[in-house]
């Protein structure tokens, strides 16, 4: 069975504008044309705007999923999304193919 990449949240907290601007040039080499997630688009943005709709996806830049980020969050929602996610760093001890929902 092939592993699927699942969209869980849009994470902005913990990523300053300066940090995002510094990362962007490094990401250009890893840009891909298609969305790598198997569970989007969502029909609606949802109650808290967490949904990734077709309209929102059209503004996204997709990257080859090779980095692993450590994300802190309050809980998983009933819709299998992260509530209040916050970027806490990059993990170099784990390969992207080894990531599982914790």
Coordinates of N, CA and C in Angstrom, one line a residue:
X1 N 0.8 -1.2 0.0 CA 0.0 0.0 0.0 C 0.9 1.3 0.0
X2 N 0.5 2.2 -0.9 CA 1.3 3.4 -1.0 C 0.9 4.4 0.1
X3 N 1.9 5.1 0.7 CA 1.6 6.1 1.7 C 1.0 7.3 1.1
X4 N 0.1 7.9 1.8 CA -0.5 9.1 1.4 C -0.2 10.3 2.3
X5 N 0.0 11.4 1.7 CA 0.3 12.7 2.4 C -1.0 13.3 2.7
X6 N -1.3 13.6 4.0 CA -2.5 14.1 4.4 C -2.4 15.6 4.9
X7 N -3.2 16.5 4.4 CA -3.2 17.9 4.8 C -3.8 18.0 6.2
X8 N -3.2 18.6 7.1 CA -3.7 18.7 8.5 C -3.8 20.2 9.0
X9 N -3.1 21.1 8.4 CA -3.2 22.5 8.8 C -2.4 23.5 8.0
X10 N -2.8 24.7 8.0 CA -2.0 25.8 7.4 C -1.3 26.4 8.6
X11 N 0.1 26.3 8.7 CA 0.8 26.8 9.9 C 1.5 28.1 9.5
X12 N 1.1 29.1 10.3 CA 1.8 30.4 10.1 C 2.4 30.9 11.4
X13 N 1.8 30.5 12.6 CA 2.3 30.9 13.9 C 3.7 30.3 14.0
X14 N 4.6 31.1 14.6 CA 6.0 30.6 14.8 C 6.9 30.9 13.6
X15 N 6.3 31.4 12.5 CA 7.1 31.7 11.3 C 7.0 33.2 11.1
X16 N 8.1 33.9 11.4 CA 8.1 35.4 11.3 C 8.1 35.7 9.8
X17 N 7.7 36.9 9.4 CA 7.8 37.3 8.0 C 9.3 37.3 7.5
X18 N 10.2 37.7 8.4 CA 11.6 37.6 8.0 C 12.1 36.2 7.7
X19 N 11.7 35.3 8.6 CA 12.1 33.9 8.4 C 11.5 33.3 7.1
X20 N 10.2 33.6 6.8 CA 9.6 33.1 5.6 C 10.3 33.7 4.4
X21 N 10.6 35.0 4.4 CA 11.3 35.6 3.3 C 12.6 35.0 3.0
X22 N 13.3 34.6 4.1 CA 14.7 34.0 4.0 C 14.5 32.5 3.4
X23 N 13.5 31.8 3.7 CA 13.3 30.5 3.2 C 12.9 30.4 1.8
X24 N 12.1 31.3 1.3 CA 11.5 31.3 0.0 C 12.5 31.0 -1.2
X25 N 13.6 31.7 -1.2 CA 14.6 31.4 -2.3 C 15.1 29.9 -2.3
X26 N 15.2 29.3 -1.2 CA 15.6 28.0 -1.1 C 14.6 27.0 -1.5
X27 N 13.3 27.3 -1.5 CA 12.2 26.4 -1.8 C 12.0 26.4 -3.3
X28 N 12.4 27.4 -4.1 CA 12.1 27.4 -5.5 C 12.6 26.2 -6.3
X29 N 13.7 25.6 -5.9 CA 14.2 24.4 -6.5 C 13.4 23.2 -6.3
X30 N 12.5 23.2 -5.3 CA 11.7 22.1 -4.9 C 10.3 22.2 -5.2
X31 N 9.9 23.3 -6.0 CA 8.5 23.5 -6.3 C 8.0 22.4 -7.3
X32 N 6.8 22.0 -7.1 CA 6.2 21.0 -8.0 C 4.9 21.5 -8.5
X33 N 4.3 21.0 -9.5 CA 3.1 21.5 -10.2 C 1.8 21.1 -9.5
X34 N 1.8 19.9 -8.9 CA 0.6 19.4 -8.4 C 0.6 19.3 -6.8
X35 N -0.6 19.4 -6.3 CA -0.8 19.3 -4.8 C -0.4 17.9 -4.4
X36 N 0.4 17.7 -3.4 CA 0.8 16.4 -2.9 C -0.1 15.7 -1.9
X37 N -1.2 16.5 -1.5 CA -2.1 15.9 -0.5 C -3.2 15.1 -1.1
X38 N -3.6 14.0 -0.5 CA -4.6 13.2 -1.0 C -6.0 13.5 -0.5
X39 N -6.1 14.4 0.5 CA -7.4 14.7 1.1 C -8.0 16.1 0.9
X40 N -7.5 16.8 -0.1 CA -8.0 18.1 -0.4 C -8.3 18.2 -1.9
X41 N -9.2 19.0 -2.4 CA -9.7 20.2 -1.8 C -10.9 19.9 -0.9
X42 N -11.1 20.8 0.1 CA -12.3 20.8 1.0 C -13.4 21.5 0.3
X43 N -14.7 21.2 0.6 CA -15.8 21.8 0.0 C -16.0 23.3 0.5
X44 N -15.7 23.5 1.8 CA -15.8 24.8 2.4 C -14.6 25.1 3.2
X45 N -14.4 26.4 3.6 CA -13.3 26.8 4.4 C -13.5 26.3 5.9
X46 N -14.7 25.9 6.2 CA -15.0 25.5 7.6 C -15.3 26.6 8.5
X47 N -15.7 26.2 9.7 CA -16.1 27.2 10.7 C -14.9 28.2 11.1
X48 N -13.7 27.7 11.2 CA -12.6 28.6 11.6 C -11.7 28.9 10.4
X49 N -12.1 28.7 9.2 CA -11.2 29.0 8.0 C -10.1 28.0 7.8
X50 N -10.2 26.8 8.4 CA -9.1 25.8 8.3 C -9.1 25.0 7.0
X51 N -10.3 25.1 6.3 CA -10.4 24.2 5.1 C -9.5 24.7 3.9
X52 N -9.1 23.8 3.1 CA -8.3 24.2 1.9 C -9.1 23.9 0.7
X53 N -9.8 25.0 0.2 CA -10.7 24.9 -0.9 C -10.0 25.0 -2.2
X54 N -10.7 24.7 -3.3 CA -10.1 24.8 -4.6 C -9.6 26.2 -4.9
X55 N -10.4 27.2 -4.4 CA -10.0 28.6 -4.6 C -8.7 28.9 -3.9
X56 N -8.6 28.5 -2.6 CA -7.4 28.7 -1.9 C -6.2 27.9 -2.4
X57 N -6.5 26.7 -2.9 CA -5.4 25.9 -3.5 C -4.8 26.6 -4.7
X58 N -5.5 27.4 -5.5 CA -5.0 28.0 -6.7 C -3.9 29.0 -6.3
X59 N -3.9 29.5 -5.1 CA -2.9 30.5 -4.7 C -1.7 29.9 -4.0
X60 N -1.7 28.5 -3.9 CA -0.6 27.8 -3.2 C 0.6 27.5 -4.1
X61 N 1.7 27.5 -3.5 CA 2.9 26.9 -4.1 C 3.2 25.6 -3.5
X62 N 3.3 24.6 -4.3 CA 3.5 23.2 -3.7 C 5.0 22.9 -3.8
X63 N 5.4 22.2 -2.8 CA 6.8 21.8 -2.7 C 6.9 20.2 -2.6
X64 N 8.0 19.7 -3.1 CA 8.3 18.3 -2.9 C 8.4 18.0 -1.4
X65 N 7.6 17.1 -0.9 CA 7.6 17.0 0.6 C 8.8 16.2 1.1
X66 N 9.9 16.9 1.5 CA 11.1 16.2 1.9 C 11.6 16.7 3.3
X67 N 11.1 17.9 3.7 CA 11.4 18.4 5.1 C 10.4 17.9 6.1
X68 N 10.8 17.8 7.3 CA 9.9 17.4 8.4 C 10.0 18.5 9.4
X69 N 8.8 19.1 9.7 CA 8.7 20.2 10.7 C 8.1 19.6 12.0
X70 N 8.5 20.3 13.1 CA 7.9 19.9 14.4 C 6.9 21.0 14.6
X71 N 5.6 20.5 14.7 CA 4.5 21.4 14.9 C 3.9 21.2 16.3
X72 N 3.7 22.2 17.0 CA 3.0 22.1 18.3 C 1.6 22.5 18.1
X73 N 0.6 21.9 18.8 CA -0.8 22.2 18.5 C -1.6 21.8 19.8
X74 N -2.8 22.3 19.9 CA -3.7 22.0 21.0 C -4.3 20.7 20.9
X75 N -4.9 20.3 19.8 CA -5.5 19.0 19.6 C -5.8 18.8 18.2
X76 N -6.2 17.5 17.9 CA -6.8 17.2 16.6 C -8.3 17.5 16.6
X77 N -8.8 18.1 15.6 CA -10.3 18.3 15.5 C -11.0 17.1 15.1
X78 N -12.3 17.1 15.1 CA -13.1 16.0 14.6 C -13.0 15.8 13.1
X79 N -12.6 16.9 12.4 CA -12.3 16.9 11.0 C -10.9 16.5 10.6
X80 N -10.1 16.0 11.6 CA -8.7 15.6 11.4 C -7.8 16.7 11.0
X81 N -8.0 17.9 11.6 CA -7.2 19.0 11.4 C -6.5 19.4 12.7
X82 N -5.4 20.1 12.7 CA -4.8 20.6 13.9 C -5.4 21.9 14.3
X83 N -5.7 22.0 15.6 CA -6.2 23.2 16.2 C -5.0 24.0 16.8
X84 N -5.0 25.3 16.3 CA -3.9 26.2 16.8 C -2.5 25.7 16.5
X85 N -2.1 25.3 15.3 CA -0.8 24.8 15.1 C 0.2 25.9 15.1
X86 N 1.4 25.6 15.5 CA 2.6 26.5 15.7 C 3.8 25.8 15.2
X87 N 4.6 26.5 14.3 CA 5.8 25.9 13.8 C 6.8 26.0 15.0
X88 N 7.5 24.9 15.3 CA 8.5 24.8 16.4 C 9.9 24.4 15.9
X89 N 10.1 24.2 14.6 CA 11.4 23.9 14.1 C 11.4 22.8 13.1
X90 N 12.6 22.6 12.4 CA 12.8 21.6 11.5 C 13.4 20.4 12.2
X91 N 12.9 19.2 11.8 CA 13.5 18.0 12.4 C 14.5 17.4 11.4
X92 N 15.7 17.2 11.8 CA 16.7 16.6 10.9 C 16.9 15.1 11.3
X93 N 16.2 14.6 12.3 CA 16.4 13.2 12.8 C 15.4 12.3 12.1
X94 N 14.5 12.8 11.3 CA 13.5 11.9 10.7 C 13.3 12.2 9.2
X95 N 13.2 11.2 8.5 CA 12.9 11.3 7.0 C 11.4 11.5 6.8
X96 N 11.1 12.3 5.8 CA 9.7 12.6 5.5 C 8.9 11.4 5.3
X97 N 9.4 10.3 4.8 CA 8.7 9.1 4.5 C 8.3 8.3 5.8
X98 N 8.9 8.7 6.9 CA 8.7 8.0 8.2 C 7.6 8.7 9.0
X99 N 7.1 9.8 8.6 CA 6.2 10.6 9.4 C 4.9 9.9 9.5
X100 N 4.4 9.9 10.7 CA 3.0 9.3 11.0 C 2.3 10.3 11.9
X101 N 1.0 10.2 11.9 CA 0.2 11.0 12.8 C 0.5 10.6 14.3
X102 N 0.8 11.5 15.1 CA 1.0 11.2 16.5 C -0.1 11.6 17.4

